[in-house]
Structure formats: C-alpha cells, structure tokens
Amino acid sequence: MRALALLLCLAACAPVSRDLRVGSKRFTESRVLGELGVIVARGTGATVAPRTEFGGTMLAWNALRTGAIDLYPDYTGTIINEILAGESIESAEELTEALAQHGIRSTAPLGFNNTYAIGLREERAHELGIERVSDLAQHPDLKLGFSNEFMDRADGWPGLRETYGLPQSDVRGLDHDVAYRALESGALDAIDLYSTDAEIDYYALRVLEDDRAYFPRYDAVFLYRAELATTAPTLVRELDRLAGKISEDAMVAMNARAKLELVPAATVASEFAASQLDLHVLTTERTLAERLWLRTKEHLTLVLISLFAAIVIAIPLGILAARRERLGQVVLAITGILQTVPSLALLVVMIPLLKLLGAPSTYLIGSAPAILALFLYGLLPIVRNTHQGLKDIPGDLRDAAEALGLSARAKLWRIELPLASTSILAGIKTSAVINIGTATLGALIGAGGYGQAILTGITLDDTALILEGALPAALLALIVEYGVRSKTRDYS
Amino acid sequence: MTTASTEGSAGELRHAIEFTRTTVRFGATTAVNGIELSVPAGRTTALIGPSGCGKTTLLRLAVGLQRADLGDVRVLGRRIESNSLAELRHSIGYVVQEGGLFPHLSCEKNVSIVAEFLGWDSERIRARMSELCALVQLPEDLIARAPSKLSGGQRQRVGLMRALFLDPELLLLDEPLAALDPMVRAELQDDLKQIFARLEKSVLLVTHDLAEAGYLGDELVLMRAGQVVQRGSLRELFEEPTDPFVTSFVSAQRGARDVLAEAAQ
Ligand SMILES: Nc1ncnc2c1ncn2[C@@H]1O[C@H](COP(=O)(O)OP(=O)(O)O)[C@@H](O)[C@H]1O
Ligand SMILES: [Mg+2]
C-alpha cells in the first residue's frame, strides 16, 4: 500500500518536460490574445503546443487550474465576478491572494478595458431617444438578446436588471456572434457588447452610457500557473513586459482585422508583435490542403479510437445481454440512457469525470474527454445490434449448433458471431456515423477536428470556414454510410 | 421395461433411447405427456403423427436441447448430464427439421466443423469426407460450395454427412425429406434405406408420412398429443389398430397401402 502511494507520488512529482500549452476562449479577441501568448512563449525559445480553445470561462479556468493548460487571457471583471464570485474581492492585493490560493497568478493589465456594454443600432436609439442604460426602463417592449454567458453571470443580466429596474420580458440568450446579425436585421433591439468589439463601428451601434456604473472594469490580463515562475522565468518576465502595451484602439483594430477582414488570429497577433513589441516570430500560414489534412487526422483519431474502444466493450456486452435476458435489459437501458444525454453536456461532463477518475491533468482537455464521450455514445448501437443479431439466429440453426457438441467458445466464434455479423456490422456503422457528427463538438473542449473550423467559422461569420469543416465531416459520414457496404449476404 | 435391461456390458445395449414417464410443458401447452417409449438399438424406428404432437420435442430431449419437466430420459444407456453433454452429443448425429446447414460456411466446413474442433488432421478429415460423399452419393466437387448453391436434395445429403461425420451410434432425423419434391424424395428414400441397412445404426426418424415411415422404418411409433398411441409394423397399424385414431390416421394416407402391398410381394 505504502509502496503504491510512493509510486504514485513519484509518478506525479517526476519533472515531465512537455510543451507549453496556451489556451483561449472561443471569441475573436481571446483568440488573438491567445495567439499573442503563443508568440511570446515561442520568443523565449519554449516549444509551444497549438492553442486550445474553450467554449466558456469556467472550462478555460478549470483547464488552467488543473494544469491542462499553462496560461490563457482573461479579464479582471470576469475573474472577480464570475470565477471567484464567492470571495468578494475589493482590491488588487486581494485578487492576487485569491488567485494564489488556486496556484494561479495574473500579469499586470495589458492596457485596455473591454467592459460589457449595452448597444442599439444608432438609428433605432435615435428614434427612441435612448442614450443611457437607465433610458431602457421607459421602453418595456424592447426585444433584448444577450450572449448565453451574460444571461447567467453574476455580473450580467440579472444584476443589470436589478440595478436599473429594467422591465423587459422578451429577453433571450443566444450566441454573441449571432446577436450582431439579429440586431442588424431588426430581430433584436438591444444586445450586450464587448466594448472592444469591432462590430460596434461596423454596424454603427450606439453604446449606452452605464450611468449607474454597474459594469466593473474588465482589464485584460494573462492568467498563468504559479509554477511558471520557476519553470519558465523568462516567459513570466516577457508576459509582464506586455503590461500597458495594448491600447483600446489597438485591440479594436486587431479585432476588426481578425473578425471583419477574416485575417487569421495568428497573423493578426504576429503583426502586432512585430510592430509594437519588436517580436518577430514566424507564423506559417497553412494551406487549405494542410489544414484539411490536419483536421482530418484529428477527427479520425477521435472517431477511430472511440469507435475501437466501443467495439471492444460493446460486443461482449451485447453477447452478455443475449445470454442473460434480465442483465441484458439493464445493460441496454443504461447504454440507451447514455445516448439520450445531449452530446454537448456529455462532452463537458467528461472533464470532471476524468479528474474524479484520477486522470493526469494533461488528459483533462482535448482529445481524451472527447474520446471518452464518443466512446460512451458509440456503445448503444453496437450493444443493441449484437444482442439483436444473436437473438435473431433462427431456432433450427441454434439447435443444430448446440447439438454439435462444440464448446461454448467455439460455438460463439465459429457459428453465432458470424451469423450475427451482418447485424453487428450495421451497429458499428451506425456508431461510426453518429460519432463522425458528434466529434465536431469536440472542438469546444479543445479536441480539434473538423469542428474547429466550424466553430471558428461561426465566431468569424465566415461561411467558407464553416464549410471547410462541415463539408468534410458530412462527406466522411456519407462515405461510411454508403461506401462501406455492410455485407448483406444473400443466404437464400 | 426396466432401465436395468438396457445396461450390462457396452456391446449389448438394447435401447438407444428410453423415455420414462417423460413430460415437457411450454406454458399451458403440454408437448410431451408422460410418454413411455424405448427406441431399440441397431434398428430404424419411424416416429409418425400429426403436426404438433411432440415429435420434434422428443428428439430435442434426446440431444439435451430440451429439459424434461417430469420423468427421465436415458440416451445410449446414460442419463443426460450437463458435464458430459458434449461427449454424448459427439455420439449422436442430429439433423434438424430444416436441415440446419450454416449459411456462412461452405458445405465442406459445415460437415467437418466438429472434427476440426476436436483436432482431426486435414488428411483424416479429407479421407472421411470422400468416404461420406460416396455413402450419401454426393459428387465430391459440390462440397466446396455454399449450402445455398445446392439443390434441396443435395442439402439434405450434406446434412446427413455432417450428422454421420464422427460415426455416431445414434442418428436422429427430423422430417429429412419433408421439403423435397416427389421425384427427389423417392430417390432419397431409396438411398436412405440403403444407408441405414449398410450402417446398422440406431436411427430415430421423424416423418408425418405414413408411407415413408413404412418404407424406411423397421418399426413404427404413432404419436398423438404427446403420447404413444400404437407401435408396431405398418401391417399392424392397418390390420390391428388399437384406437379409432389409428384407423383414421392410416386411412387418411392413401399411398401407405401401396407400400404394404409392395412389401407383401
Ligand atoms: N419452444 C416452444 N415454446 C412453446 N411451445 C412449443 C415450443 N416448442 C414446441 N412447442 C409446442 O409443443 C407442441 C409440440 O411441438 P413439436 O414437438 O414441435 O411437434 P411436432 O414436431 O410433432 O410437429 C406444439 O403444440 C408446439 O406448438
Ligand atoms: Mg416437428
């Protein structure tokens, strides 16, 4: 027992030299800042893994806290009001201390404040005579739309409504990028903005004055793991050198470049690094073929590993289910319930589950939780079809096989499984097709694949990029569905 | 009919199968109802009776595919026990009602599957295969084919080869010729008669055709509703019926009288 504990400690404490991991959230600005972090880290000579993207603040924070990533950009207001919401932080010192409790440090502010704001189309605001947030109280019929995170956050809509006594009841949550389009089309009257969003100018929006000073400051900072101070002191020094270097105008310009001109985030960040920080790091643009190949490899890895694991586990489960009717019903029910869990929820739940199972921190994000979720998803069709295929063996063949006097194992391998194989293969095919589609969501937790292009494409409102992910995913599913002939033998 | 009468030294087994007050129920249906029946060794017994009277269930009892709810079943002098079941089954050749050939295996593999499992070398398997092809009169070049590529009659011959491969003491055939057209059927009946005469095995043959039973069986057993109504020769069924059911059953099957007439000549 003690030896085991020692072994575990050794394994955990052993210095593992590994690539530095930089994270970001999924929206444009965070992606650009993340790429800047990558460039700075490369500048110190470190080897850096490709940036991982997270679908929400808590996902990114947990990845940092558990050591799955080493640093990512965030905002002071978000840290205080969302991440450390329970701790009522009043000053910069208290913030530093609270972060230290989690083994995390923050750089000094990078120079710009990206606060939340409420915006209307200039034209509409003029027509209604709205200039300040408090003016909204006079217009209870306005249709409001807020990003999903803003809807729930302590520093979001609930607090705003209370502070200003806002009466609107038509309030819906939606994706931030979709919100701009809804506002432009007139489907919404007012939405939440980030004050550095490039769209504010582009769509000619009026930013309402926060006349009761509800929104706190959202100074951009990099959060990083405290041990970097000893393992990568130059990196920490370089990150600190970014303090005050990015003005609000510079950030708005970078956002515009990335979002409106569709320049890749890495290019935008490297242009800024070269001109403002005198930091020249080569970012090589990938060609379309290279991007497709990379994502195909990532996507196939997710699908094939999870499918293989599902086959290895599900076929024996299906055999068991066919042998013991009672137990079989239980197995089928459990795998059935797994399939009804919304795929996104299942993906996100895998992270704490893996942690609970004691997985090393590097496996908490990226492909491991995605593969685990896809594996669970893939079980049902295979278990069900194995069970059904064995049950459907005609009675006379079953009798003939049994009466031969083979061992149970020989009977299974030489007669029963081959007879059930058409059904089992159909189950495997179903699993594969489902997983090819579901794996696109893996990009939300940093697993890459075709979903990466789709998500980034949605963020940038870049249809070509969305198609770059969606078309190969659909094509792959079609190839499996129609190309892989399930060998339906004609036994007649 | 005491069980002691079947035992004694191995060579003098008198009864291949003995059912003693055996009952099998499926829910409310009683398929076999306290049956008393001994199947003599070394001869062919033909089991006849209307559809649903329990013929298949009796065969399934004999190979341990079906447990008796009441009573006793002894096969080749032994009680059916799970730990020696495989061994017992190697001494029985069973051809199920629809033939039971596995569609995913070639005829050859169907026939040799148990021998392969038991580790026979390929030389021995090939020799046995030719021997059996000759016995059942199946051209040897056909056995490499899939079962679906043979005619119904040929498939029955392959099924018989599989049942005979390990040279079992007891052969159980469930309506082997039922699905064949009359010409093929007559030809196979002749071949079966020869094979049975040559092998001198214990054979229990199920058929619902009285003429076939009379032609192939040394003795006939007529069943009704899970019980034996009468056993004896075809002549005895015609001339000394013990029950009105026997009379109505035999008179419903016209061809049978011709067999009787033929046999009389
Ligand atoms: N597995 C089963 N489940 C329920 N009923 C059965 C089953 N097998 C046979 N029976 C019933 O038992 C009776 C005897 O069947 P069977 O032995 O197949 O008759 P036969 O072979 O003489 O036509 C029939 O009434 C049949 O419906
Ligand atoms: Mg039957």
Short mmCIF file of N, CA and C in Angstrom, two decimals, chain A residues 25-114:
data_model
loop_
_atom_site.label_atom_id
_atom_site.label_comp_id
_atom_site.label_asym_id
_atom_site.label_seq_id
_atom_site.Cartn_x
_atom_site.Cartn_y
_atom_site.Cartn_z
N LYS A 25 -10.35 31.58 -24.92
CA LYS A 25 -11.76 31.28 -25.08
C LYS A 25 -12.06 31.36 -26.57
N ARG A 26 -13.33 31.24 -26.90
CA ARG A 26 -13.67 30.99 -28.29
C ARG A 26 -13.89 32.27 -29.10
N PHE A 27 -14.03 33.43 -28.42
CA PHE A 27 -14.35 34.63 -29.20
C PHE A 27 -13.07 35.30 -29.75
N THR A 28 -13.27 36.11 -30.74
CA THR A 28 -12.16 36.65 -31.53
C THR A 28 -11.03 37.24 -30.69
N GLU A 29 -11.39 38.14 -29.76
CA GLU A 29 -10.35 38.83 -29.02
C GLU A 29 -9.51 37.86 -28.20
N SER A 30 -10.19 36.91 -27.57
CA SER A 30 -9.46 35.94 -26.77
C SER A 30 -8.54 35.10 -27.65
N ARG A 31 -9.00 34.80 -28.85
CA ARG A 31 -8.18 34.01 -29.77
C ARG A 31 -6.94 34.78 -30.19
N VAL A 32 -7.11 36.07 -30.47
CA VAL A 32 -5.97 36.89 -30.86
C VAL A 32 -4.97 37.00 -29.71
N LEU A 33 -5.50 37.27 -28.49
CA LEU A 33 -4.61 37.38 -27.34
C LEU A 33 -3.91 36.04 -27.07
N GLY A 34 -4.66 34.95 -27.24
CA GLY A 34 -4.06 33.62 -27.07
C GLY A 34 -2.88 33.43 -28.02
N GLU A 35 -3.09 33.83 -29.29
CA GLU A 35 -2.00 33.71 -30.27
C GLU A 35 -0.81 34.59 -29.88
N LEU A 36 -1.13 35.73 -29.28
CA LEU A 36 -0.05 36.61 -28.82
C LEU A 36 0.75 35.89 -27.72
N GLY A 37 0.01 35.22 -26.83
CA GLY A 37 0.66 34.43 -25.78
C GLY A 37 1.56 33.36 -26.39
N VAL A 38 1.09 32.72 -27.44
CA VAL A 38 1.88 31.68 -28.11
C VAL A 38 3.17 32.29 -28.67
N ILE A 39 3.03 33.48 -29.29
CA ILE A 39 4.19 34.14 -29.91
C ILE A 39 5.22 34.53 -28.85
N VAL A 40 4.73 35.09 -27.75
CA VAL A 40 5.62 35.49 -26.67
C VAL A 40 6.37 34.27 -26.12
N ALA A 41 5.61 33.18 -25.94
CA ALA A 41 6.23 31.96 -25.41
C ALA A 41 7.28 31.43 -26.39
N ARG A 42 6.95 31.42 -27.68
CA ARG A 42 7.91 30.97 -28.69
C ARG A 42 9.16 31.84 -28.67
N GLY A 43 8.93 33.14 -28.46
CA GLY A 43 10.03 34.10 -28.41
C GLY A 43 11.04 33.77 -27.33
N THR A 44 10.58 33.09 -26.27
CA THR A 44 11.51 32.72 -25.19
C THR A 44 12.20 31.40 -25.48
N GLY A 45 11.91 30.83 -26.65
CA GLY A 45 12.57 29.58 -27.04
C GLY A 45 11.82 28.34 -26.59
N ALA A 46 10.67 28.54 -25.95
CA ALA A 46 9.91 27.37 -25.48
C ALA A 46 9.24 26.68 -26.67
N THR A 47 9.03 25.36 -26.55
CA THR A 47 8.21 24.69 -27.56
C THR A 47 6.76 24.78 -27.08
N VAL A 48 5.92 25.19 -28.01
CA VAL A 48 4.55 25.51 -27.63
C VAL A 48 3.59 24.63 -28.43
N ALA A 49 2.66 24.02 -27.70
CA ALA A 49 1.64 23.21 -28.37
C ALA A 49 0.63 24.14 -29.03
N PRO A 50 -0.08 23.64 -30.06
CA PRO A 50 -1.10 24.50 -30.68
C PRO A 50 -2.11 24.98 -29.63
N ARG A 51 -2.56 26.23 -29.82
CA ARG A 51 -3.51 26.83 -28.87
C ARG A 51 -4.80 26.01 -28.77
N THR A 52 -5.29 25.83 -27.53
CA THR A 52 -6.58 25.15 -27.34
C THR A 52 -7.65 26.18 -27.04
N GLU A 53 -8.84 25.93 -27.60
CA GLU A 53 -9.94 26.88 -27.45
C GLU A 53 -11.02 26.31 -26.56
N PHE A 54 -11.61 27.14 -25.70
CA PHE A 54 -12.64 26.67 -24.80
C PHE A 54 -13.94 27.41 -25.04
N GLY A 55 -15.04 26.66 -24.88
CA GLY A 55 -16.37 27.21 -25.14
C GLY A 55 -16.90 28.08 -24.01
N GLY A 56 -16.18 28.27 -22.93
CA GLY A 56 -16.70 29.10 -21.85
C GLY A 56 -15.63 29.40 -20.82
N THR A 57 -15.90 30.41 -19.98
CA THR A 57 -14.93 30.85 -18.99
C THR A 57 -14.54 29.74 -18.03
N MET A 58 -15.55 29.02 -17.49
CA MET A 58 -15.22 28.04 -16.47
C MET A 58 -14.43 26.87 -17.05
N LEU A 59 -14.67 26.55 -18.31
CA LEU A 59 -13.89 25.50 -18.96
C LEU A 59 -12.42 25.89 -19.03
N ALA A 60 -12.17 27.12 -19.43
CA ALA A 60 -10.79 27.60 -19.56
C ALA A 60 -10.13 27.67 -18.17
N TRP A 61 -10.87 28.23 -17.22
CA TRP A 61 -10.33 28.37 -15.86
C TRP A 61 -9.98 27.01 -15.26
N ASN A 62 -10.90 26.06 -15.39
CA ASN A 62 -10.64 24.73 -14.83
C ASN A 62 -9.46 24.07 -15.51
N ALA A 63 -9.33 24.29 -16.81
CA ALA A 63 -8.19 23.72 -17.52
C ALA A 63 -6.88 24.31 -16.97
N LEU A 64 -6.90 25.60 -16.67
CA LEU A 64 -5.71 26.24 -16.12
C LEU A 64 -5.42 25.72 -14.71
N ARG A 65 -6.49 25.67 -13.90
CA ARG A 65 -6.33 25.28 -12.51
C ARG A 65 -5.81 23.85 -12.39
N THR A 66 -6.28 22.96 -13.27
CA THR A 66 -5.85 21.56 -13.18
C THR A 66 -4.54 21.32 -13.92
N GLY A 67 -4.03 22.33 -14.59
CA GLY A 67 -2.74 22.17 -15.25
C GLY A 67 -2.83 21.65 -16.67
N ALA A 68 -4.04 21.58 -17.20
CA ALA A 68 -4.18 21.13 -18.58
C ALA A 68 -3.63 22.18 -19.54
N ILE A 69 -3.72 23.44 -19.15
CA ILE A 69 -3.04 24.50 -19.90
C ILE A 69 -2.19 25.30 -18.93
N ASP A 70 -1.25 26.09 -19.46
CA ASP A 70 -0.35 26.86 -18.59
C ASP A 70 -0.76 28.33 -18.48
N LEU A 71 -1.38 28.86 -19.54
CA LEU A 71 -1.82 30.24 -19.45
C LEU A 71 -2.95 30.51 -20.44
N TYR A 72 -3.76 31.52 -20.13
CA TYR A 72 -4.77 31.99 -21.08
C TYR A 72 -5.14 33.41 -20.70
N PRO A 73 -5.67 34.20 -21.65
CA PRO A 73 -6.04 35.57 -21.34
C PRO A 73 -7.46 35.63 -20.76
N ASP A 74 -7.64 36.52 -19.76
CA ASP A 74 -8.98 36.75 -19.23
C ASP A 74 -9.08 38.20 -18.77
N TYR A 75 -10.18 38.57 -18.12
CA TYR A 75 -10.44 39.96 -17.76
C TYR A 75 -10.70 40.08 -16.25
N THR A 76 -10.20 41.14 -15.65
CA THR A 76 -10.31 41.26 -14.19
C THR A 76 -11.76 41.17 -13.73
N GLY A 77 -12.66 41.83 -14.43
CA GLY A 77 -14.07 41.79 -14.04
C GLY A 77 -14.61 40.37 -14.06
N THR A 78 -14.22 39.62 -15.06
CA THR A 78 -14.67 38.23 -15.17
C THR A 78 -14.11 37.39 -14.03
N ILE A 79 -12.83 37.64 -13.73
CA ILE A 79 -12.19 36.84 -12.67
C ILE A 79 -12.87 37.12 -11.34
N ILE A 80 -13.11 38.38 -11.05
CA ILE A 80 -13.66 38.76 -9.75
C ILE A 80 -15.13 38.37 -9.63
N ASN A 81 -15.90 38.65 -10.68
CA ASN A 81 -17.35 38.47 -10.57
C ASN A 81 -17.86 37.12 -11.02
N GLU A 82 -17.05 36.41 -11.74
CA GLU A 82 -17.52 35.12 -12.24
C GLU A 82 -16.71 33.97 -11.65
N ILE A 83 -15.39 34.00 -11.89
CA ILE A 83 -14.57 32.86 -11.47
C ILE A 83 -14.48 32.78 -9.95
N LEU A 84 -14.19 33.95 -9.31
CA LEU A 84 -14.02 33.95 -7.85
C LEU A 84 -15.23 34.64 -7.21
N ALA A 85 -16.40 34.41 -7.77
CA ALA A 85 -17.58 35.17 -7.36
C ALA A 85 -17.86 35.06 -5.87
N GLY A 86 -17.55 33.92 -5.26
CA GLY A 86 -17.88 33.73 -3.85
C GLY A 86 -17.00 34.52 -2.90
N GLU A 87 -15.92 35.14 -3.40
CA GLU A 87 -14.89 35.60 -2.46
C GLU A 87 -14.88 37.11 -2.21
N SER A 88 -15.83 37.84 -2.74
CA SER A 88 -15.97 39.30 -2.59
C SER A 88 -14.63 40.03 -2.51
N ILE A 89 -14.01 40.16 -3.70
CA ILE A 89 -12.68 40.76 -3.79
C ILE A 89 -12.80 42.27 -4.00
N GLU A 90 -12.06 43.05 -3.22
CA GLU A 90 -12.19 44.51 -3.26
C GLU A 90 -10.98 45.20 -3.90
N SER A 91 -9.81 44.59 -3.75
CA SER A 91 -8.61 45.30 -4.21
C SER A 91 -7.71 44.37 -5.04
N ALA A 92 -6.71 44.98 -5.68
CA ALA A 92 -5.75 44.22 -6.49
C ALA A 92 -5.00 43.21 -5.63
N GLU A 93 -4.68 43.59 -4.38
CA GLU A 93 -3.96 42.68 -3.48
C GLU A 93 -4.80 41.44 -3.18
N GLU A 94 -6.07 41.72 -2.88
CA GLU A 94 -6.96 40.60 -2.56
C GLU A 94 -7.09 39.66 -3.76
N LEU A 95 -7.11 40.24 -4.96
CA LEU A 95 -7.22 39.42 -6.16
C LEU A 95 -6.00 38.51 -6.30
N THR A 96 -4.81 39.11 -6.15
CA THR A 96 -3.57 38.33 -6.24
C THR A 96 -3.59 37.18 -5.25
N GLU A 97 -4.03 37.49 -4.04
CA GLU A 97 -4.04 36.48 -2.99
C GLU A 97 -5.03 35.35 -3.30
N ALA A 98 -6.21 35.76 -3.74
CA ALA A 98 -7.24 34.75 -4.05
C ALA A 98 -6.77 33.84 -5.18
N LEU A 99 -6.13 34.42 -6.19
CA LEU A 99 -5.62 33.60 -7.30
C LEU A 99 -4.53 32.65 -6.80
N ALA A 100 -3.67 33.17 -5.92
CA ALA A 100 -2.57 32.37 -5.39
C ALA A 100 -3.09 31.13 -4.68
N GLN A 101 -4.26 31.28 -4.02
CA GLN A 101 -4.88 30.12 -3.36
C GLN A 101 -5.09 28.96 -4.34
N HIS A 102 -5.30 29.29 -5.60
CA HIS A 102 -5.52 28.26 -6.60
C HIS A 102 -4.25 27.92 -7.38
N GLY A 103 -3.14 28.49 -6.95
CA GLY A 103 -1.88 28.24 -7.66
C GLY A 103 -1.81 28.99 -8.98
N ILE A 104 -2.51 30.11 -9.06
CA ILE A 104 -2.56 30.88 -10.30
C ILE A 104 -2.05 32.30 -10.06
N ARG A 105 -1.40 32.87 -11.05
CA ARG A 105 -1.00 34.27 -10.98
C ARG A 105 -1.55 35.04 -12.17
N SER A 106 -1.53 36.34 -12.03
CA SER A 106 -2.03 37.19 -13.11
C SER A 106 -0.93 38.18 -13.49
N THR A 107 -0.85 38.53 -14.79
CA THR A 107 0.05 39.61 -15.18
C THR A 107 -0.60 40.93 -14.81
N ALA A 108 0.14 42.02 -14.91
CA ALA A 108 -0.46 43.35 -14.77
C ALA A 108 -1.37 43.57 -15.98
N PRO A 109 -2.36 44.49 -15.90
CA PRO A 109 -3.27 44.73 -17.02
C PRO A 109 -2.51 45.03 -18.31
N LEU A 110 -3.00 44.46 -19.43
CA LEU A 110 -2.31 44.60 -20.71
C LEU A 110 -2.50 45.99 -21.30
N GLY A 111 -3.50 46.75 -20.79
CA GLY A 111 -3.61 48.13 -21.26
C GLY A 111 -5.00 48.55 -21.70
N PHE A 112 -5.91 47.60 -21.95
CA PHE A 112 -7.24 48.06 -22.38
C PHE A 112 -8.32 47.44 -21.50
N ASN A 113 -9.44 48.15 -21.43
CA ASN A 113 -10.57 47.72 -20.64
C ASN A 113 -11.67 47.28 -21.61
N ASN A 114 -11.96 46.00 -21.63
CA ASN A 114 -13.01 45.50 -22.52
C ASN A 114 -14.24 45.22 -21.69
#
